[in-house]
Amino acid sequence: MLDWDGLRYFLEVARTSRVSAAALRLGVQHSTVSRRIQALERELGTLLFDKSKATGFTLTEDGLRFFAYAEQMEGALINAREDILGQSQTLSGHLRVGSTEGFGNYVLTPLMVDFQRRYPAITLDIMPVPRFISLSKREADIAISLERPQRGPYLCTKLLDYSLKLYGSTDYLARSAPIRSLSDLGKHSFIGYVEELLFSDRLRYLDDIVATDRVIFKSTSVIAQYHAALQGQSLTILPCFMAAQDPRLRPVLDDEIVVTRSFWMHCHEDLRHSNRVMALWDFLKKSVQLNTPLLRGEANSLQYLP
């Protein structure tokens, strides 16, 4: 019989590509993970990983095939545990949600605190990061991204379209040349992204508005851009759900400069039967829809479900 417990070790090494990282996540010694992987490979009669100091543990062709089965077994065990423990009545356990940086800090985090008030037996990890979240590596149970996954065994839904506008601090706009039309923007400087480090083409929007030589401050972080704008030296494009909540920022040419992007929510297909995952899924869907005015720049504060 296959060692079921060995599947946990296999999945963690496959997702982290490092025995040391897998050991840390599993709370065991490095040698224990190595021993378990070797035992599993002996049981299956094949190599599951190619080992390299440079790239770590990379799944072989047999390893990739086994990974798909192991994930299905993991998902079945999770669903069985929830069903047997009756978590449909009292939701408990742990959830991890990853999202884009700005949305994660300014919308998702306060909504997740509200969710935890409703389900105090659930513990949460929130990951607002300026990169894509990998569901295949199980970095999160639910991911919110700028792009719809093109392939993979995922349950996916569009949350909504949101707006970005050009903003400046009240101090900057009071002492700078007036902006009455697009042609006036040539007299101003801007804050933007580091182009070569963009993790998504959906973040390319400043080039359509101003010349690149007018962008004098760049960052990979939208939070850093927001704080730079507050210093009153330049203009920047920000999501309305961030800037509209801060009275120190004002939109510029808000009838002419409106950028529209979308948020997508997705999770691994095998989690659709997880009661706690689906409870959070439905909660986020309803909460974000309730806050459509904020995300489209028509309101200045976050609303909560009754």
PDB file of C-alpha atoms in Angstrom:
ATOM      1  CA  MET A   1       0.000   0.000   0.000  1.00  0.00           C
ATOM      2  CA  LEU A   2       1.126   3.533  -0.774  1.00  0.00           C
ATOM      3  CA  ASP A   3       2.219   5.591   2.236  1.00  0.00           C
ATOM      4  CA  TRP A   4      -0.538   8.202   2.389  1.00  0.00           C
ATOM      5  CA  ASP A   5       1.407  10.429   4.767  1.00  0.00           C
ATOM      6  CA  GLY A   6       4.235  10.490   2.221  1.00  0.00           C
ATOM      7  CA  LEU A   7       1.940  12.375  -0.152  1.00  0.00           C
ATOM      8  CA  ARG A   8       2.157  15.466   2.089  1.00  0.00           C
ATOM      9  CA  TYR A   9       5.921  15.447   1.820  1.00  0.00           C
ATOM     10  CA  PHE A  10       5.815  14.917  -1.926  1.00  0.00           C
ATOM     11  CA  LEU A  11       3.323  17.758  -2.482  1.00  0.00           C
ATOM     12  CA  GLU A  12       5.256  20.254  -0.358  1.00  0.00           C
ATOM     13  CA  VAL A  13       8.551  19.509  -2.135  1.00  0.00           C
ATOM     14  CA  ALA A  14       6.811  19.745  -5.519  1.00  0.00           C
ATOM     15  CA  ARG A  15       5.315  23.141  -4.595  1.00  0.00           C
ATOM     16  CA  THR A  16       8.413  24.673  -3.007  1.00  0.00           C
ATOM     17  CA  SER A  17      11.124  22.956  -5.128  1.00  0.00           C
ATOM     18  CA  ARG A  18      13.262  22.790  -1.975  1.00  0.00           C
ATOM     19  CA  VAL A  19      13.513  20.128   0.715  1.00  0.00           C
ATOM     20  CA  SER A  20      14.446  22.780   3.291  1.00  0.00           C
ATOM     21  CA  ALA A  21      11.383  24.905   2.447  1.00  0.00           C
ATOM     22  CA  ALA A  22       9.116  21.849   2.548  1.00  0.00           C
ATOM     23  CA  ALA A  23      10.554  20.839   5.931  1.00  0.00           C
ATOM     24  CA  LEU A  24       9.847  24.321   7.306  1.00  0.00           C
ATOM     25  CA  ARG A  25       6.227  24.224   6.128  1.00  0.00           C
ATOM     26  CA  LEU A  26       5.735  20.700   7.476  1.00  0.00           C
ATOM     27  CA  GLY A  27       7.462  21.421  10.791  1.00  0.00           C
ATOM     28  CA  VAL A  28       9.945  18.531  10.470  1.00  0.00           C
ATOM     29  CA  GLN A  29      13.656  18.036   9.916  1.00  0.00           C
ATOM     30  CA  HIS A  30      15.273  18.361   6.487  1.00  0.00           C
ATOM     31  CA  SER A  31      16.436  14.735   6.706  1.00  0.00           C
ATOM     32  CA  THR A  32      12.883  13.525   7.381  1.00  0.00           C
ATOM     33  CA  VAL A  33      11.625  15.040   4.129  1.00  0.00           C
ATOM     34  CA  SER A  34      14.515  13.562   2.132  1.00  0.00           C
ATOM     35  CA  ARG A  35      13.912  10.151   3.659  1.00  0.00           C
ATOM     36  CA  ARG A  36      10.174  10.266   2.903  1.00  0.00           C
ATOM     37  CA  ILE A  37      10.739  11.264  -0.735  1.00  0.00           C
ATOM     38  CA  GLN A  38      13.256   8.464  -1.219  1.00  0.00           C
ATOM     39  CA  ALA A  39      10.840   5.959   0.320  1.00  0.00           C
ATOM     40  CA  LEU A  40       8.012   7.145  -1.938  1.00  0.00           C
ATOM     41  CA  GLU A  41      10.208   6.839  -5.020  1.00  0.00           C
ATOM     42  CA  ARG A  42      11.114   3.277  -3.995  1.00  0.00           C
ATOM     43  CA  GLU A  43       7.436   2.424  -3.508  1.00  0.00           C
ATOM     44  CA  LEU A  44       6.556   3.755  -6.962  1.00  0.00           C
ATOM     45  CA  GLY A  45       9.681   2.365  -8.611  1.00  0.00           C
ATOM     46  CA  THR A  46      10.545   5.653 -10.332  1.00  0.00           C
ATOM     47  CA  LEU A  47      12.278   8.983  -9.825  1.00  0.00           C
ATOM     48  CA  LEU A  48       9.817  11.760  -9.014  1.00  0.00           C
ATOM     49  CA  PHE A  49      12.337  14.623  -8.938  1.00  0.00           C
ATOM     50  CA  ASP A  50      15.430  15.766 -10.756  1.00  0.00           C
ATOM     51  CA  LYS A  51      17.773  17.202  -8.124  1.00  0.00           C
ATOM     52  CA  SER A  52      19.989  20.211  -8.794  1.00  0.00           C
ATOM     53  CA  LYS A  53      21.793  22.744  -6.570  1.00  0.00           C
ATOM     54  CA  ALA A  54      20.782  25.487  -8.972  1.00  0.00           C
ATOM     55  CA  THR A  55      17.088  24.723  -9.511  1.00  0.00           C
ATOM     56  CA  GLY A  56      16.328  22.505  -6.522  1.00  0.00           C
ATOM     57  CA  PHE A  57      13.849  19.644  -6.894  1.00  0.00           C
ATOM     58  CA  THR A  58      12.113  19.647 -10.297  1.00  0.00           C
ATOM     59  CA  LEU A  59       9.370  17.183 -11.109  1.00  0.00           C
ATOM     60  CA  THR A  60      10.242  14.513 -13.652  1.00  0.00           C
ATOM     61  CA  GLU A  61       7.708  13.404 -16.253  1.00  0.00           C
ATOM     62  CA  ASP A  62       6.552  10.645 -13.881  1.00  0.00           C
ATOM     63  CA  GLY A  63       6.556  13.175 -11.045  1.00  0.00           C
ATOM     64  CA  LEU A  64       4.254  15.499 -12.969  1.00  0.00           C
ATOM     65  CA  ARG A  65       1.797  12.676 -13.627  1.00  0.00           C
ATOM     66  CA  PHE A  66       1.867  11.616  -9.988  1.00  0.00           C
ATOM     67  CA  PHE A  67       1.432  15.236  -8.840  1.00  0.00           C
ATOM     68  CA  ALA A  68      -1.959  15.420 -10.563  1.00  0.00           C
ATOM     69  CA  TYR A  69      -3.155  12.281  -8.754  1.00  0.00           C
ATOM     70  CA  ALA A  70      -1.683  13.414  -5.429  1.00  0.00           C
ATOM     71  CA  GLU A  71      -3.559  16.730  -5.625  1.00  0.00           C
ATOM     72  CA  GLN A  72      -6.816  14.910  -6.287  1.00  0.00           C
ATOM     73  CA  MET A  73      -6.224  12.689  -3.264  1.00  0.00           C
ATOM     74  CA  GLU A  74      -5.364  15.690  -1.115  1.00  0.00           C
ATOM     75  CA  GLY A  75      -8.530  17.466  -2.197  1.00  0.00           C
ATOM     76  CA  ALA A  76     -10.638  14.388  -1.479  1.00  0.00           C
ATOM     77  CA  LEU A  77      -9.162  14.087   2.023  1.00  0.00           C
ATOM     78  CA  ILE A  78      -9.837  17.768   2.763  1.00  0.00           C
ATOM     79  CA  ASN A  79     -13.440  17.467   1.608  1.00  0.00           C
ATOM     80  CA  ALA A  80     -13.949  14.218   3.522  1.00  0.00           C
ATOM     81  CA  ARG A  81     -12.606  15.777   6.726  1.00  0.00           C
ATOM     82  CA  GLU A  82     -14.976  18.736   6.438  1.00  0.00           C
ATOM     83  CA  ASP A  83     -17.936  16.475   5.741  1.00  0.00           C
ATOM     84  CA  ILE A  84     -17.231  14.115   8.650  1.00  0.00           C
ATOM     85  CA  LEU A  85     -16.540  16.926  11.122  1.00  0.00           C
ATOM     86  CA  GLY A  86     -19.762  18.665  10.140  1.00  0.00           C
ATOM     87  CA  GLN A  87     -18.109  21.947   9.195  1.00  0.00           C
ATOM     88  CA  SER A  88     -21.209  22.861   7.229  1.00  0.00           C
ATOM     89  CA  GLN A  89     -22.696  23.800  10.617  1.00  0.00           C
ATOM     90  CA  THR A  90     -19.638  25.343  12.300  1.00  0.00           C
ATOM     91  CA  LEU A  91     -16.999  26.509   9.862  1.00  0.00           C
ATOM     92  CA  SER A  92     -13.452  26.225  11.149  1.00  0.00           C
ATOM     93  CA  GLY A  93      -9.960  25.616   9.891  1.00  0.00           C
ATOM     94  CA  HIS A  94      -7.446  27.723   8.019  1.00  0.00           C
ATOM     95  CA  LEU A  95      -7.705  29.758   4.790  1.00  0.00           C
ATOM     96  CA  ARG A  96      -5.096  31.619   2.769  1.00  0.00           C
ATOM     97  CA  VAL A  97      -6.013  34.290   0.210  1.00  0.00           C
ATOM     98  CA  GLY A  98      -3.624  35.970  -2.203  1.00  0.00           C
ATOM     99  CA  SER A  99      -4.281  39.089  -4.249  1.00  0.00           C
ATOM    100  CA  THR A 100      -2.760  42.059  -5.969  1.00  0.00           C
ATOM    101  CA  GLU A 101      -1.038  44.474  -3.624  1.00  0.00           C
ATOM    102  CA  GLY A 102      -3.363  47.473  -3.709  1.00  0.00           C
ATOM    103  CA  PHE A 103      -6.611  45.493  -3.610  1.00  0.00           C
ATOM    104  CA  GLY A 104      -5.224  43.240  -0.902  1.00  0.00           C
ATOM    105  CA  ASN A 105      -4.334  46.118   1.409  1.00  0.00           C
ATOM    106  CA  TYR A 106      -7.202  48.542   0.810  1.00  0.00           C
ATOM    107  CA  VAL A 107     -10.186  46.270   0.118  1.00  0.00           C
ATOM    108  CA  LEU A 108      -9.468  42.608   0.845  1.00  0.00           C
ATOM    109  CA  THR A 109      -7.897  43.002   4.300  1.00  0.00           C
ATOM    110  CA  PRO A 110     -10.783  44.928   5.923  1.00  0.00           C
ATOM    111  CA  LEU A 111     -13.289  42.572   4.272  1.00  0.00           C
ATOM    112  CA  MET A 112     -11.403  39.544   5.590  1.00  0.00           C
ATOM    113  CA  VAL A 113     -11.477  40.972   9.111  1.00  0.00           C
ATOM    114  CA  ASP A 114     -15.252  41.278   8.683  1.00  0.00           C
ATOM    115  CA  PHE A 115     -15.393  37.661   7.475  1.00  0.00           C
ATOM    116  CA  GLN A 116     -13.458  36.492  10.543  1.00  0.00           C
ATOM    117  CA  ARG A 117     -15.903  38.278  12.840  1.00  0.00           C
ATOM    118  CA  ARG A 118     -18.619  36.122  11.305  1.00  0.00           C
ATOM    119  CA  TYR A 119     -16.552  32.906  11.433  1.00  0.00           C
ATOM    120  CA  PRO A 120     -14.235  33.262  14.454  1.00  0.00           C
ATOM    121  CA  ALA A 121     -13.135  29.604  14.285  1.00  0.00           C
ATOM    122  CA  ILE A 122     -11.439  30.223  10.913  1.00  0.00           C
ATOM    123  CA  THR A 123      -7.844  31.482  10.892  1.00  0.00           C
ATOM    124  CA  LEU A 124      -6.648  33.537   7.918  1.00  0.00           C
ATOM    125  CA  ASP A 125      -3.501  34.317   5.949  1.00  0.00           C
ATOM    126  CA  ILE A 126      -3.693  37.368   3.669  1.00  0.00           C
ATOM    127  CA  MET A 127      -1.074  37.739   0.927  1.00  0.00           C
ATOM    128  CA  PRO A 128      -1.191  41.109  -0.901  1.00  0.00           C
ATOM    129  CA  VAL A 129       1.799  40.875  -3.249  1.00  0.00           C
ATOM    130  CA  PRO A 130       2.912  42.574  -6.509  1.00  0.00           C
ATOM    131  CA  ARG A 131       3.022  39.292  -8.463  1.00  0.00           C
ATOM    132  CA  PHE A 132       0.843  36.398  -9.529  1.00  0.00           C
ATOM    133  CA  ILE A 133      -0.195  33.866  -6.876  1.00  0.00           C
ATOM    134  CA  SER A 134       0.485  30.262  -7.881  1.00  0.00           C
ATOM    135  CA  LEU A 135      -2.470  28.009  -7.122  1.00  0.00           C
ATOM    136  CA  SER A 136      -0.645  25.067  -8.682  1.00  0.00           C
ATOM    137  CA  LYS A 137       1.930  25.383  -5.885  1.00  0.00           C
ATOM    138  CA  ARG A 138      -0.873  25.822  -3.350  1.00  0.00           C
ATOM    139  CA  GLU A 139       0.372  29.258  -2.323  1.00  0.00           C
ATOM    140  CA  ALA A 140      -3.249  30.144  -1.535  1.00  0.00           C
ATOM    141  CA  ASP A 141      -6.720  28.645  -1.392  1.00  0.00           C
ATOM    142  CA  ILE A 142      -8.234  31.602  -3.262  1.00  0.00           C
ATOM    143  CA  ALA A 143      -6.425  34.047  -5.542  1.00  0.00           C
ATOM    144  CA  ILE A 144      -7.603  37.422  -6.845  1.00  0.00           C
ATOM    145  CA  SER A 145      -5.737  38.561  -9.938  1.00  0.00           C
ATOM    146  CA  LEU A 146      -5.758  41.009 -12.826  1.00  0.00           C
ATOM    147  CA  GLU A 147      -6.047  38.273 -15.427  1.00  0.00           C
ATOM    148  CA  ARG A 148      -8.242  35.218 -15.892  1.00  0.00           C
ATOM    149  CA  PRO A 149      -6.246  31.953 -15.783  1.00  0.00           C
ATOM    150  CA  GLN A 150      -5.839  30.683 -19.320  1.00  0.00           C
ATOM    151  CA  ARG A 151      -5.687  27.026 -18.337  1.00  0.00           C
ATOM    152  CA  GLY A 152      -5.639  24.733 -15.350  1.00  0.00           C
ATOM    153  CA  PRO A 153      -8.153  22.937 -13.126  1.00  0.00           C
ATOM    154  CA  TYR A 154      -9.575  26.127 -11.636  1.00  0.00           C
ATOM    155  CA  LEU A 155     -12.954  27.447 -10.603  1.00  0.00           C
ATOM    156  CA  CYS A 156     -12.993  31.064 -11.789  1.00  0.00           C
ATOM    157  CA  THR A 157     -15.324  34.060 -11.647  1.00  0.00           C
ATOM    158  CA  LYS A 158     -15.047  37.707 -12.619  1.00  0.00           C
ATOM    159  CA  LEU A 159     -15.415  39.875  -9.524  1.00  0.00           C
ATOM    160  CA  LEU A 160     -15.968  43.160 -11.351  1.00  0.00           C
ATOM    161  CA  ASP A 161     -14.408  45.914 -13.465  1.00  0.00           C
ATOM    162  CA  TYR A 162     -12.680  48.653 -11.502  1.00  0.00           C
ATOM    163  CA  SER A 163     -11.441  52.125 -12.417  1.00  0.00           C
ATOM    164  CA  LEU A 164      -8.147  53.957 -12.125  1.00  0.00           C
ATOM    165  CA  LYS A 165      -7.761  57.716 -12.473  1.00  0.00           C
ATOM    166  CA  LEU A 166      -5.014  60.308 -12.487  1.00  0.00           C
ATOM    167  CA  TYR A 167      -4.450  61.784  -9.025  1.00  0.00           C
ATOM    168  CA  GLY A 168      -2.412  64.519  -7.427  1.00  0.00           C
ATOM    169  CA  SER A 169      -2.119  65.715  -3.861  1.00  0.00           C
ATOM    170  CA  THR A 170      -4.108  68.809  -2.894  1.00  0.00           C
ATOM    171  CA  ASP A 171      -0.834  70.625  -2.146  1.00  0.00           C
ATOM    172  CA  TYR A 172       0.641  69.750  -5.538  1.00  0.00           C
ATOM    173  CA  LEU A 173      -2.420  70.839  -7.478  1.00  0.00           C
ATOM    174  CA  ALA A 174      -2.667  74.122  -5.510  1.00  0.00           C
ATOM    175  CA  ARG A 175       0.879  75.268  -6.386  1.00  0.00           C
ATOM    176  CA  SER A 176       1.380  73.716  -9.851  1.00  0.00           C
ATOM    177  CA  ALA A 177       0.356  74.832 -13.317  1.00  0.00           C
ATOM    178  CA  PRO A 178      -3.405  74.355 -13.808  1.00  0.00           C
ATOM    179  CA  ILE A 179      -4.599  71.282 -15.694  1.00  0.00           C
ATOM    180  CA  ARG A 180      -7.616  72.029 -17.862  1.00  0.00           C
ATOM    181  CA  SER A 181      -6.962  69.626 -20.753  1.00  0.00           C
ATOM    182  CA  LEU A 182      -4.747  66.720 -21.764  1.00  0.00           C
ATOM    183  CA  SER A 183      -2.305  69.109 -23.417  1.00  0.00           C
ATOM    184  CA  ASP A 184      -1.529  70.667 -20.020  1.00  0.00           C
ATOM    185  CA  LEU A 185      -0.082  67.387 -18.756  1.00  0.00           C
ATOM    186  CA  GLY A 186       3.171  68.074 -20.598  1.00  0.00           C
ATOM    187  CA  LYS A 187       4.028  70.612 -17.888  1.00  0.00           C
ATOM    188  CA  HIS A 188       3.894  68.032 -15.124  1.00  0.00           C
ATOM    189  CA  SER A 189       5.927  65.042 -13.930  1.00  0.00           C
ATOM    190  CA  PHE A 190       4.602  61.571 -13.132  1.00  0.00           C
ATOM    191  CA  ILE A 191       5.015  58.485 -10.995  1.00  0.00           C
ATOM    192  CA  GLY A 192       4.761  55.032 -12.572  1.00  0.00           C
ATOM    193  CA  TYR A 193       5.863  51.406 -12.635  1.00  0.00           C
ATOM    194  CA  VAL A 194       9.301  50.028 -13.433  1.00  0.00           C
ATOM    195  CA  GLU A 195       8.372  48.834 -16.912  1.00  0.00           C
ATOM    196  CA  GLU A 196      10.764  45.903 -17.232  1.00  0.00           C
ATOM    197  CA  LEU A 197       9.597  44.474 -13.894  1.00  0.00           C
ATOM    198  CA  LEU A 198       5.851  44.549 -14.511  1.00  0.00           C
ATOM    199  CA  PHE A 199       4.246  41.218 -13.638  1.00  0.00           C
ATOM    200  CA  SER A 200       1.216  41.885 -15.882  1.00  0.00           C
ATOM    201  CA  ASP A 201       0.634  43.846 -19.085  1.00  0.00           C
ATOM    202  CA  ARG A 202      -2.641  44.997 -17.514  1.00  0.00           C
ATOM    203  CA  LEU A 203      -0.513  47.473 -15.524  1.00  0.00           C
ATOM    204  CA  ARG A 204       0.639  49.257 -18.685  1.00  0.00           C
ATOM    205  CA  TYR A 205      -1.546  52.348 -18.856  1.00  0.00           C
ATOM    206  CA  LEU A 206       0.598  55.435 -18.217  1.00  0.00           C
ATOM    207  CA  ASP A 207       2.256  55.251 -21.677  1.00  0.00           C
ATOM    208  CA  ASP A 208      -1.089  55.989 -23.297  1.00  0.00           C
ATOM    209  CA  ILE A 209      -1.406  59.250 -21.401  1.00  0.00           C
ATOM    210  CA  VAL A 210       2.030  60.903 -21.114  1.00  0.00           C
ATOM    211  CA  ALA A 211       5.489  60.695 -22.670  1.00  0.00           C
ATOM    212  CA  THR A 212       7.831  58.298 -20.878  1.00  0.00           C
ATOM    213  CA  ASP A 213      10.382  61.045 -20.212  1.00  0.00           C
ATOM    214  CA  ARG A 214       7.858  62.739 -17.917  1.00  0.00           C
ATOM    215  CA  VAL A 215       7.875  59.722 -15.558  1.00  0.00           C
ATOM    216  CA  ILE A 216      10.534  60.706 -13.035  1.00  0.00           C
ATOM    217  CA  PHE A 217       9.756  58.320 -10.167  1.00  0.00           C
ATOM    218  CA  LYS A 218       9.173  54.578 -10.612  1.00  0.00           C
ATOM    219  CA  SER A 219       8.388  51.691  -8.335  1.00  0.00           C
ATOM    220  CA  THR A 220       7.271  48.076  -8.604  1.00  0.00           C
ATOM    221  CA  SER A 221       4.784  48.783  -5.794  1.00  0.00           C
ATOM    222  CA  VAL A 222       1.489  50.639  -6.191  1.00  0.00           C
ATOM    223  CA  ILE A 223       1.629  51.354  -2.443  1.00  0.00           C
ATOM    224  CA  ALA A 224       4.960  53.120  -2.941  1.00  0.00           C
ATOM    225  CA  GLN A 225       3.476  55.115  -5.831  1.00  0.00           C
ATOM    226  CA  TYR A 226       0.579  56.142  -3.615  1.00  0.00           C
ATOM    227  CA  HIS A 227       2.901  57.395  -0.882  1.00  0.00           C
ATOM    228  CA  ALA A 228       5.100  59.169  -3.424  1.00  0.00           C
ATOM    229  CA  ALA A 229       2.051  61.017  -4.748  1.00  0.00           C
ATOM    230  CA  LEU A 230       1.227  62.168  -1.217  1.00  0.00           C
ATOM    231  CA  GLN A 231       4.610  63.916  -1.056  1.00  0.00           C
ATOM    232  CA  GLY A 232       3.294  66.445  -3.560  1.00  0.00           C
ATOM    233  CA  GLN A 233       5.945  66.264  -6.280  1.00  0.00           C
ATOM    234  CA  SER A 234       4.205  64.468  -9.142  1.00  0.00           C
ATOM    235  CA  LEU A 235       0.977  63.004 -10.495  1.00  0.00           C
ATOM    236  CA  THR A 236       0.176  59.294 -10.718  1.00  0.00           C
ATOM    237  CA  ILE A 237      -2.521  56.886 -11.839  1.00  0.00           C
ATOM    238  CA  LEU A 238      -4.025  54.994  -8.913  1.00  0.00           C
ATOM    239  CA  PRO A 239      -6.967  52.626  -8.385  1.00  0.00           C
ATOM    240  CA  CYS A 240      -9.978  54.613  -7.209  1.00  0.00           C
ATOM    241  CA  PHE A 241     -10.511  52.204  -4.322  1.00  0.00           C
ATOM    242  CA  MET A 242      -7.190  53.446  -2.907  1.00  0.00           C
ATOM    243  CA  ALA A 243      -7.122  57.134  -3.765  1.00  0.00           C
ATOM    244  CA  ALA A 244     -10.815  57.937  -3.243  1.00  0.00           C
ATOM    245  CA  GLN A 245     -10.528  56.913   0.407  1.00  0.00           C
ATOM    246  CA  ASP A 246      -7.810  59.548   1.020  1.00  0.00           C
ATOM    247  CA  PRO A 247      -8.974  63.210   1.083  1.00  0.00           C
ATOM    248  CA  ARG A 248      -5.372  64.330   0.497  1.00  0.00           C
ATOM    249  CA  LEU A 249      -5.641  63.156  -3.123  1.00  0.00           C
ATOM    250  CA  ARG A 250      -7.813  64.625  -5.866  1.00  0.00           C
ATOM    251  CA  PRO A 251      -8.625  63.262  -9.328  1.00  0.00           C
ATOM    252  CA  VAL A 252      -7.312  65.169 -12.351  1.00  0.00           C
ATOM    253  CA  LEU A 253      -9.352  65.339 -15.579  1.00  0.00           C
ATOM    254  CA  ASP A 254     -11.510  62.588 -14.092  1.00  0.00           C
ATOM    255  CA  ASP A 255     -14.003  62.776 -16.968  1.00  0.00           C
ATOM    256  CA  GLU A 256     -11.263  62.261 -19.561  1.00  0.00           C
ATOM    257  CA  ILE A 257      -8.723  59.956 -17.913  1.00  0.00           C
ATOM    258  CA  VAL A 258     -10.380  56.751 -16.753  1.00  0.00           C
ATOM    259  CA  VAL A 259      -8.613  53.388 -17.041  1.00  0.00           C
ATOM    260  CA  THR A 260     -10.707  50.233 -16.638  1.00  0.00           C
ATOM    261  CA  ARG A 261      -9.324  46.897 -15.499  1.00  0.00           C
ATOM    262  CA  SER A 262     -10.846  43.712 -14.033  1.00  0.00           C
ATOM    263  CA  PHE A 263     -10.407  41.506 -10.992  1.00  0.00           C
ATOM    264  CA  TRP A 264     -10.798  37.734 -11.277  1.00  0.00           C
ATOM    265  CA  MET A 265     -11.201  35.303  -8.392  1.00  0.00           C
ATOM    266  CA  HIS A 266     -10.170  31.689  -8.726  1.00  0.00           C
ATOM    267  CA  CYS A 267      -9.435  28.607  -6.674  1.00  0.00           C
ATOM    268  CA  HIS A 268      -8.399  25.041  -7.373  1.00  0.00           C
ATOM    269  CA  GLU A 269     -11.237  22.928  -8.768  1.00  0.00           C
ATOM    270  CA  ASP A 270     -10.983  20.369  -5.984  1.00  0.00           C
ATOM    271  CA  LEU A 271     -11.840  23.056  -3.385  1.00  0.00           C
ATOM    272  CA  ARG A 272     -15.334  23.699  -4.763  1.00  0.00           C
ATOM    273  CA  HIS A 273     -16.650  21.160  -2.228  1.00  0.00           C
ATOM    274  CA  SER A 274     -14.845  22.767   0.708  1.00  0.00           C
ATOM    275  CA  ASN A 275     -17.467  24.468   2.875  1.00  0.00           C
ATOM    276  CA  ARG A 276     -15.127  27.070   4.324  1.00  0.00           C
ATOM    277  CA  VAL A 277     -13.587  27.938   0.952  1.00  0.00           C
ATOM    278  CA  MET A 278     -17.000  28.354  -0.664  1.00  0.00           C
ATOM    279  CA  ALA A 279     -18.230  30.400   2.312  1.00  0.00           C
ATOM    280  CA  LEU A 280     -15.372  32.832   1.771  1.00  0.00           C
ATOM    281  CA  TRP A 281     -15.866  32.707  -2.013  1.00  0.00           C
ATOM    282  CA  ASP A 282     -19.522  33.749  -1.691  1.00  0.00           C
ATOM    283  CA  PHE A 283     -18.724  36.351   0.968  1.00  0.00           C
ATOM    284  CA  LEU A 284     -16.057  38.029  -1.198  1.00  0.00           C
ATOM    285  CA  LYS A 285     -18.270  37.943  -4.290  1.00  0.00           C
ATOM    286  CA  LYS A 286     -21.119  39.684  -2.462  1.00  0.00           C
ATOM    287  CA  SER A 287     -18.873  42.116  -0.579  1.00  0.00           C
ATOM    288  CA  VAL A 288     -17.040  43.250  -3.703  1.00  0.00           C
ATOM    289  CA  GLN A 289     -20.293  43.704  -5.595  1.00  0.00           C
ATOM    290  CA  LEU A 290     -21.582  45.823  -2.707  1.00  0.00           C
ATOM    291  CA  ASN A 291     -18.503  48.018  -3.097  1.00  0.00           C
ATOM    292  CA  THR A 292     -18.836  48.555  -6.845  1.00  0.00           C
ATOM    293  CA  PRO A 293     -19.232  52.343  -6.345  1.00  0.00           C
ATOM    294  CA  LEU A 294     -15.901  52.557  -4.488  1.00  0.00           C
ATOM    295  CA  LEU A 295     -14.029  50.441  -7.010  1.00  0.00           C
ATOM    296  CA  ARG A 296     -15.380  52.573  -9.865  1.00  0.00           C
ATOM    297  CA  GLY A 297     -14.579  55.895  -8.220  1.00  0.00           C
ATOM    298  CA  GLU A 298     -18.169  56.812  -7.357  1.00  0.00           C
ATOM    299  CA  ALA A 299     -17.806  56.504  -3.549  1.00  0.00           C
ATOM    300  CA  ASN A 300     -15.081  57.172  -0.996  1.00  0.00           C
ATOM    301  CA  SER A 301     -15.550  54.528   1.693  1.00  0.00           C
ATOM    302  CA  LEU A 302     -15.800  50.767   2.057  1.00  0.00           C
ATOM    303  CA  GLN A 303     -19.197  49.204   2.818  1.00  0.00           C
ATOM    304  CA  TYR A 304     -19.889  45.978   4.696  1.00  0.00           C
ATOM    305  CA  LEU A 305     -22.578  43.339   4.295  1.00  0.00           C
ATOM    306  CA  PRO A 306     -25.370  43.450   6.910  1.00  0.00           C
TER     307      PRO A 306
END
